[in-house]
mmCIF file of C-alpha atoms in Angstrom:
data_model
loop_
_atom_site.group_PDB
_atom_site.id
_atom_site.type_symbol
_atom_site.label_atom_id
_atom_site.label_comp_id
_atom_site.label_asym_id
_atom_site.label_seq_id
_atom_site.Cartn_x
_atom_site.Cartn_y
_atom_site.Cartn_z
ATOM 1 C CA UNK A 1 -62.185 -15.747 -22.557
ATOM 2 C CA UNK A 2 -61.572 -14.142 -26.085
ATOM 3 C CA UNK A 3 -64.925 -14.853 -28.831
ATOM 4 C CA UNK A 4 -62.885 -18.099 -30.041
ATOM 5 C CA UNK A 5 -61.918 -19.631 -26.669
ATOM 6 C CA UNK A 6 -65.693 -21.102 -25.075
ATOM 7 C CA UNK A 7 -65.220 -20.113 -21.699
ATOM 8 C CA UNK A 8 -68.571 -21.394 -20.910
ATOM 9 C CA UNK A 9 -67.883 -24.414 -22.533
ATOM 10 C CA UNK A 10 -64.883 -25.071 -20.017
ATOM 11 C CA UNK A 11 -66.521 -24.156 -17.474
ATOM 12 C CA UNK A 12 -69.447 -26.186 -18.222
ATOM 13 C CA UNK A 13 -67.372 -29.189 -18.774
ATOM 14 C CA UNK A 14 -63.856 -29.032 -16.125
ATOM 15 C CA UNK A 15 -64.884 -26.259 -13.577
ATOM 16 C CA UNK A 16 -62.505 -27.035 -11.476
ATOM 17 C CA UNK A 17 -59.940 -26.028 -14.876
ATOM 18 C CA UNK A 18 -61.817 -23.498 -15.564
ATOM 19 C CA UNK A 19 -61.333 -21.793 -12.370
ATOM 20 C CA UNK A 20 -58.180 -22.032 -11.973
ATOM 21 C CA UNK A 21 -57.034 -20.781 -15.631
ATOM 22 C CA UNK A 22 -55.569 -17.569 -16.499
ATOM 23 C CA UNK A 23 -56.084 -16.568 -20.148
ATOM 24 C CA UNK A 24 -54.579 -14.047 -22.053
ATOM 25 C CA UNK A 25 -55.662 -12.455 -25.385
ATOM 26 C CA UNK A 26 -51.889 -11.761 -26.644
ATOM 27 C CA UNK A 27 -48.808 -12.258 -23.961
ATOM 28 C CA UNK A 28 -45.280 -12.778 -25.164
ATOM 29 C CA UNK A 29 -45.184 -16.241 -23.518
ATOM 30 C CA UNK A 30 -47.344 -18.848 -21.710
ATOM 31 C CA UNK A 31 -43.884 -20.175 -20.490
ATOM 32 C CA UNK A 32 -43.307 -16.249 -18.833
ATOM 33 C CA UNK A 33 -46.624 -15.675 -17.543
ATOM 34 C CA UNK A 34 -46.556 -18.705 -15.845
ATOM 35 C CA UNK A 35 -43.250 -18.879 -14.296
ATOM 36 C CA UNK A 36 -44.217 -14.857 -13.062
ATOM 37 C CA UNK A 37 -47.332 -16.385 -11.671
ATOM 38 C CA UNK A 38 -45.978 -19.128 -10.146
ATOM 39 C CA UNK A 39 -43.335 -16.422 -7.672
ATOM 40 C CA UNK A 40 -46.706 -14.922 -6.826
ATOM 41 C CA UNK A 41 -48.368 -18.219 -5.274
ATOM 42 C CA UNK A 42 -50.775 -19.395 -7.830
ATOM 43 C CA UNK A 43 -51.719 -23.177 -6.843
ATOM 44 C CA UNK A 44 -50.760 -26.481 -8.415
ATOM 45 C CA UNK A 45 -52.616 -27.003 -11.437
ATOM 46 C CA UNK A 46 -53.050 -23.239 -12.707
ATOM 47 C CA UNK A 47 -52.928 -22.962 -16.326
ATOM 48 C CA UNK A 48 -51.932 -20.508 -18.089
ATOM 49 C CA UNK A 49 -53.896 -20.137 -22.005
ATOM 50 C CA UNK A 50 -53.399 -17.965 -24.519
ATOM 51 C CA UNK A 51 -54.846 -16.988 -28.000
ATOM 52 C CA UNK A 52 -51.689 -15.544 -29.310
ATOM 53 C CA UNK A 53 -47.910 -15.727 -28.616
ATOM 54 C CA UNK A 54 -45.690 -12.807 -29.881
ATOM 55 C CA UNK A 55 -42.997 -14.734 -28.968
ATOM 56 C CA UNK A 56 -43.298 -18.519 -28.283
ATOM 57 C CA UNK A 57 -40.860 -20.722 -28.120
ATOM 58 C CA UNK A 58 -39.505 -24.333 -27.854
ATOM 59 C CA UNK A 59 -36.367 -26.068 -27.023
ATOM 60 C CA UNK A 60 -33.513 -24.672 -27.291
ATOM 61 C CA UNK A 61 -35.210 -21.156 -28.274
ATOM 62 C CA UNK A 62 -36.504 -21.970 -31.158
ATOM 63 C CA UNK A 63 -39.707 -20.384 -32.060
ATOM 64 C CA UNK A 64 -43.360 -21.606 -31.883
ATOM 65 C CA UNK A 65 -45.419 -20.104 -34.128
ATOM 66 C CA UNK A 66 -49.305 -21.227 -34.304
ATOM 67 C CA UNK A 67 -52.210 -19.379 -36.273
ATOM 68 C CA UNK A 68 -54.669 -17.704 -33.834
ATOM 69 C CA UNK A 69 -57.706 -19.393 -33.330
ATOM 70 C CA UNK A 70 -56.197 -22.799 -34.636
ATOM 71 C CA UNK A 71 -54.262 -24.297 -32.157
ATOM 72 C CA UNK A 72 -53.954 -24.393 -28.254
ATOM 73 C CA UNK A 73 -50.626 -22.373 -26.909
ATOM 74 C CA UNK A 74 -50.558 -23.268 -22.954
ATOM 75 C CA UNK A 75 -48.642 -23.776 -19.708
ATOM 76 C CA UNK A 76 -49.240 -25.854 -16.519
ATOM 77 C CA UNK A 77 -48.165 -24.814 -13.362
ATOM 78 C CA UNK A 78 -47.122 -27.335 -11.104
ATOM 79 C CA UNK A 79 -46.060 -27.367 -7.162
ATOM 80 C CA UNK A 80 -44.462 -31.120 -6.962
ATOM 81 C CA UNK A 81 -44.356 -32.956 -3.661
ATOM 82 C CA UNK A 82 -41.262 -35.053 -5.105
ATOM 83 C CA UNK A 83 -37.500 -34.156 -4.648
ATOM 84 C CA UNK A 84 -35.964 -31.254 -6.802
ATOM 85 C CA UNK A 85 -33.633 -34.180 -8.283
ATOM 86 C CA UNK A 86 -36.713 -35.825 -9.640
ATOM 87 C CA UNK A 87 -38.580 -32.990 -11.412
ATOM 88 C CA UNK A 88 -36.318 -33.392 -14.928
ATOM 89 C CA UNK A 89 -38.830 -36.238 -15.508
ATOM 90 C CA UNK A 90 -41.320 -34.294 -15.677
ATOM 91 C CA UNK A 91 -40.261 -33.656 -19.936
ATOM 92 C CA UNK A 92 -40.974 -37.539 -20.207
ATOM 93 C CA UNK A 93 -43.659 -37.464 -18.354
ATOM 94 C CA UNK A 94 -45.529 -35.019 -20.047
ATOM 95 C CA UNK A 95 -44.929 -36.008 -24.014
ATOM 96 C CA UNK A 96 -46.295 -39.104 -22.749
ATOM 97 C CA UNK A 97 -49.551 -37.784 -21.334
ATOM 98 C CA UNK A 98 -49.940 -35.120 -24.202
ATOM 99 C CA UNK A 99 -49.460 -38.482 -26.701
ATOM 100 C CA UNK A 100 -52.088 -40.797 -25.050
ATOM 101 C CA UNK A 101 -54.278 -37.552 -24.645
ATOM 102 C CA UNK A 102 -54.934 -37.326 -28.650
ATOM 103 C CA UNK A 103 -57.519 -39.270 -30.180
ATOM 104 C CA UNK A 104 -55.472 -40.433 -33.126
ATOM 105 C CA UNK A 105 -52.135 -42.510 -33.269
ATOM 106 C CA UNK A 106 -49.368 -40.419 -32.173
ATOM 107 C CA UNK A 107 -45.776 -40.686 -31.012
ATOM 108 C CA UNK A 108 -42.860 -39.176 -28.781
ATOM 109 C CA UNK A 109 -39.642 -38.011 -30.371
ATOM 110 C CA UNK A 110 -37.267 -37.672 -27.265
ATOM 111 C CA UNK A 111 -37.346 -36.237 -25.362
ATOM 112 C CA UNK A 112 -41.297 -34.928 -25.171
ATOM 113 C CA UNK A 113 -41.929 -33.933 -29.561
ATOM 114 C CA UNK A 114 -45.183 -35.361 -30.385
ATOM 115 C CA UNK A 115 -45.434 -37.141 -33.822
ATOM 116 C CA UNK A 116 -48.251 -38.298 -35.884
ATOM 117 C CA UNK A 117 -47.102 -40.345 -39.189
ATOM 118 C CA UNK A 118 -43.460 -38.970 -39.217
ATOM 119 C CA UNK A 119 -44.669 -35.264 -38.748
ATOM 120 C CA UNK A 120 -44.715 -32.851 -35.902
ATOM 121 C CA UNK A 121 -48.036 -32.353 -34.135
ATOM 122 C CA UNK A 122 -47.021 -30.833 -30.292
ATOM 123 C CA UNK A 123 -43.834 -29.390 -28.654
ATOM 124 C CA UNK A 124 -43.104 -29.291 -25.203
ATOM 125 C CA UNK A 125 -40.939 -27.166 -23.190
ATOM 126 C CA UNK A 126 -40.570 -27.832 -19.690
ATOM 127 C CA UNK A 127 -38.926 -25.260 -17.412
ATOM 128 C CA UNK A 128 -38.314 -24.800 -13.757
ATOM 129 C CA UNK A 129 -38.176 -22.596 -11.368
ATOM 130 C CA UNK A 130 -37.227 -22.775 -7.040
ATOM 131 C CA UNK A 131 -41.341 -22.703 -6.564
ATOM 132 C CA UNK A 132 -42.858 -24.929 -9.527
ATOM 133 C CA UNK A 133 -41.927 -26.798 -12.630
ATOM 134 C CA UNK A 134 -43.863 -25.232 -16.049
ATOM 135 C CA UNK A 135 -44.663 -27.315 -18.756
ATOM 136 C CA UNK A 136 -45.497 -25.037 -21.860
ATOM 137 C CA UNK A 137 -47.313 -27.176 -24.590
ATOM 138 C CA UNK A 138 -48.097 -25.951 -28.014
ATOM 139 C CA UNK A 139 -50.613 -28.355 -29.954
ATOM 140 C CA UNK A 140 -51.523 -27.632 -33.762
ATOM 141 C CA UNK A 141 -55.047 -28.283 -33.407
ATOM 142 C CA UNK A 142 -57.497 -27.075 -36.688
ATOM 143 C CA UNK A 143 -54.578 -25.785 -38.520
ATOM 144 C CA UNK A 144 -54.830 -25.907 -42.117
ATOM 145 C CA UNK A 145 -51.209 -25.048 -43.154
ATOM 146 C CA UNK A 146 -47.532 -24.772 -42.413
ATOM 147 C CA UNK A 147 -44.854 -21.998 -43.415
ATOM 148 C CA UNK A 148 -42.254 -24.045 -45.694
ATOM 149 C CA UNK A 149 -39.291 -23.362 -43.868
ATOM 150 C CA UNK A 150 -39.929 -25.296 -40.683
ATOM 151 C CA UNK A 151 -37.189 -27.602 -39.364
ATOM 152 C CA UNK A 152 -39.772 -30.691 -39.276
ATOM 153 C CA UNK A 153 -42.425 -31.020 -41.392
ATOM 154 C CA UNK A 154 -45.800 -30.709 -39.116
ATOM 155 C CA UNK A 155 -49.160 -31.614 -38.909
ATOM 156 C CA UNK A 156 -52.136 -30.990 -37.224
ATOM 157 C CA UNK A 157 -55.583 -33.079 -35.904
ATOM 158 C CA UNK A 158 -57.544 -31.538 -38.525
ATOM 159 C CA UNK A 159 -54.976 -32.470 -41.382
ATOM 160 C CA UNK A 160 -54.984 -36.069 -40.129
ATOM 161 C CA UNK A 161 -58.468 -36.491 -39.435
ATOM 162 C CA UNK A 162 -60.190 -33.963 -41.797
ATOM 163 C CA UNK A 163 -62.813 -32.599 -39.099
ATOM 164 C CA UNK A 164 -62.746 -30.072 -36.740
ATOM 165 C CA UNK A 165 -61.949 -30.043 -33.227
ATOM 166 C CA UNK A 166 -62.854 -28.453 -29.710
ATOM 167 C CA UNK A 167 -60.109 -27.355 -28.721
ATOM 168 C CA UNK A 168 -61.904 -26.862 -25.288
ATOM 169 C CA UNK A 169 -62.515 -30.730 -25.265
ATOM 170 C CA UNK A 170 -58.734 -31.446 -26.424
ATOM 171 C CA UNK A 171 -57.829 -28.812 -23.656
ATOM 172 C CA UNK A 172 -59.348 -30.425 -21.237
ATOM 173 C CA UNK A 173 -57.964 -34.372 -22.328
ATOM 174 C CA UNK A 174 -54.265 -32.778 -22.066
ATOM 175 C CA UNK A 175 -54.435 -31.467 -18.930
ATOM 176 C CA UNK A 176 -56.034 -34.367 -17.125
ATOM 177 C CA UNK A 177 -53.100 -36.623 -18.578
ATOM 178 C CA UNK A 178 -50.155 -34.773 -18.480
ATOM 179 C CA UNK A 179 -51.215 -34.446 -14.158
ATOM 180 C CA UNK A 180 -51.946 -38.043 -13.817
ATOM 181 C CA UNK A 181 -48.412 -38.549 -16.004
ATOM 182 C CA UNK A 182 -46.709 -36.225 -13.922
ATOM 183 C CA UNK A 183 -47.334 -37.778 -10.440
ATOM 184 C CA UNK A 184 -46.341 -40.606 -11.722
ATOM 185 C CA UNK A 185 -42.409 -39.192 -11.312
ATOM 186 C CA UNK A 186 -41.438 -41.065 -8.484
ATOM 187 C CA UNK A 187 -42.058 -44.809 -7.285
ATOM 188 C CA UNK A 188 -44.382 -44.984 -10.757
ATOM 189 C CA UNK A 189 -41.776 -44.121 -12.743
ATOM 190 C CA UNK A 190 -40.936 -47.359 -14.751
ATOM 191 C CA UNK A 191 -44.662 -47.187 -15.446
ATOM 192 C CA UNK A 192 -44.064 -43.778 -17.297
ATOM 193 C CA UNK A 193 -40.559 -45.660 -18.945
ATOM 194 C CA UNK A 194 -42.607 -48.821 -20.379
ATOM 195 C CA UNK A 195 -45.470 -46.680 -21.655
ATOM 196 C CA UNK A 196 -43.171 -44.193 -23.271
ATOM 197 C CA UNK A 197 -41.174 -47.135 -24.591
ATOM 198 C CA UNK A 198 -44.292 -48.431 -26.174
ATOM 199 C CA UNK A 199 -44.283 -44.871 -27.999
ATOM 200 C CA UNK A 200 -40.475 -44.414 -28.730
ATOM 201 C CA UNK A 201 -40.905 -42.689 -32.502
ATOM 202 C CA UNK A 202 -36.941 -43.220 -32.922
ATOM 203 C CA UNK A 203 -36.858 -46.801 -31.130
ATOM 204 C CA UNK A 204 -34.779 -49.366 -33.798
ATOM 205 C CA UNK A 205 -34.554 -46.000 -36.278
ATOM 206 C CA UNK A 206 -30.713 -44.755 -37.435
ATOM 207 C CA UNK A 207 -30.252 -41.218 -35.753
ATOM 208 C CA UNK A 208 -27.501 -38.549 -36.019
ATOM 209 C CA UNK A 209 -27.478 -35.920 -32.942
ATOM 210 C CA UNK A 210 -25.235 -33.973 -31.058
ATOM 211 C CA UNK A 211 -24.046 -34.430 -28.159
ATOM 212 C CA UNK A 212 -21.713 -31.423 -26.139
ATOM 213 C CA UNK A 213 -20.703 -30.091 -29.715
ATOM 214 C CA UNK A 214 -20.086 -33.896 -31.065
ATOM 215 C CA UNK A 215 -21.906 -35.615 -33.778
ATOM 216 C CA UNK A 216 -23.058 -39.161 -32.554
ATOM 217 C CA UNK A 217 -24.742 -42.030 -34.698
ATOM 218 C CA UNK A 218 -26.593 -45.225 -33.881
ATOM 219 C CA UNK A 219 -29.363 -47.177 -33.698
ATOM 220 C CA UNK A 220 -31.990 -45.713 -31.365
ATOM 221 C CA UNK A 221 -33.228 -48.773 -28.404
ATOM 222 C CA UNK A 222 -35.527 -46.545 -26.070
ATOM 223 C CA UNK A 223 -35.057 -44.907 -22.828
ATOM 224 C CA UNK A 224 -33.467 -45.706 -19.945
ATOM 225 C CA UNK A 225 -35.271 -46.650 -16.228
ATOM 226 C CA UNK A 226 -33.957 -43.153 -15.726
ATOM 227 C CA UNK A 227 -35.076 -41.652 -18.633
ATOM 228 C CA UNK A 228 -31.923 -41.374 -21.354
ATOM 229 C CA UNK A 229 -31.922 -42.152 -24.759
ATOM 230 C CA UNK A 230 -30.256 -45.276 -25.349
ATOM 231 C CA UNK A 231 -27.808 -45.007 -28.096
ATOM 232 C CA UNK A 232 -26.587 -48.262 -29.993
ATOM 233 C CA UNK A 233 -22.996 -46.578 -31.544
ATOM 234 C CA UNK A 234 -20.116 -48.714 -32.840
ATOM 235 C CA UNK A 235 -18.342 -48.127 -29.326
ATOM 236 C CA UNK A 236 -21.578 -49.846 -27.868
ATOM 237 C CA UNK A 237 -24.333 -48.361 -26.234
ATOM 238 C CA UNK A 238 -24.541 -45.021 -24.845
ATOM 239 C CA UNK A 239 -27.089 -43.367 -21.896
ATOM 240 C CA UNK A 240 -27.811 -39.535 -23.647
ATOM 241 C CA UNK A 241 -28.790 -37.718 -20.717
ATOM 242 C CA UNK A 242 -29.774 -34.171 -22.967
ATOM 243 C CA UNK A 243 -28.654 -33.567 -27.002
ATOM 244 C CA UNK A 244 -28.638 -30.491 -29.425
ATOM 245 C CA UNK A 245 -30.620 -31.996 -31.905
ATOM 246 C CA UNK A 246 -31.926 -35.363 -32.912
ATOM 247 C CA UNK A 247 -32.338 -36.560 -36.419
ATOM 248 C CA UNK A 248 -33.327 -39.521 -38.504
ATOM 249 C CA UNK A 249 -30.405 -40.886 -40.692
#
């Protein structure tokens, strides 16, 4: 572990995480080292952690950029029992773990954005490969401030609380939920939809996205048993299976 990152601390409090984590000082991305680690035959639940990411990223390539020492930049390798056709759910799945993991009220902007009053807090990127599914969180946890040119305005659990935080202990919190979330995927699943619902951030809000290259607008009415954004347009409602962007109107 680097002098921020407590490996003790881990260890003292999730062994079993602890052992099976792979940290890196400086890598390009978690997302990367993961999915290389993954080929090579690391076992379900590996994480990967690391202190700085020369280049992070979230949906849709855009970049993740998170002071060192002040947030927590990770990916979670998992081996799913479940059918291939199954493992897109792992997105809602994990926003929804990551959400209930924080100690403070928080939200999930579709499909797996977490929000805290209005403002970006986490991003999710969930990736697969033929041997595992990676899901690549980046939480702002004691950052103090944002560049001005970000595409949402963002937040962090020190901003909204005003105290510090382990970010061993909030480690450790997202992990645990984001597994118990993600077997969840299969005959659980409408548990995952109702408690997701519960946390819709754009549920009865005006949005503006695009869908395929085409600008859509509604009213926003939750997700779908099979996870799609449900769409209230003047044409009548629409299932959005995967958009460009997403915006409040």
């Amino acid at each position: 572990m680097s002098n921020d990152w407590d490996g003790g601390l881990l260890a003292d409090l999730a062994p079993g995480l602890a052992s099976r984590t792979f940290f890196f000082d400086e890598c390009a991305s978690t997302n990367d080292e993961a999915r290389d680690l993954a080929a090579k035959g690391v076992p379900h639940g590996s994480l990967v952690l690391a202190e700085k990411q020369t280049k992070g990223r979230g949906r849709r390539g855009q970049a993740w950029v998170c002071p060192v020492g002040e947030g927590i930049a990770c990916s979670l390798i998992l081996r799913p029992v479940m059918a291939p056709a199954l493992w897109s759910r792992h997105s809602l799945a994990a926003g929804l773990g990551v959400a209930e993991a924080l100690e403070i009220s928080s939200e999930v902007k579709w499909p797996n954005d977490i929000w805290v009053a209005g403002q970006k807090i986490c991003g999710i990127l969930v990736e697969a490969t033929r041997e595992a599914v990676i899901i690549g969180i980046g939480l702002n946890v004691n950052v103090r401030s944002f560049p001005s040119d970000l595409a949402f305005p963002a937040t962090s659990l020190l901003l909204e609380t005003g105290r510090m935080w382990s970010r061993e202990e909030v480690l450790i919190a997202l992990i645990e939920r984001v597994m118990t979330r993600s077997r969840q995927i299969d005959q659980e699943f409408p548990n995952v939809i109702e408690s997701w619902n519960t946390r819709c951030a754009l549920r009865h809000k005006t949005v503006r996205c695009i869908v395929s290259g085409r600008a859509k607008q509604g009213v926003v009415e939750g997700v779908s048993p099979a996870g799609e954004l449900l769409l209230r347009t003047p044409e009548g409602l629409e299932a959005i299976l995967q958009a460009d962007e997403i915006r409040l109107v």
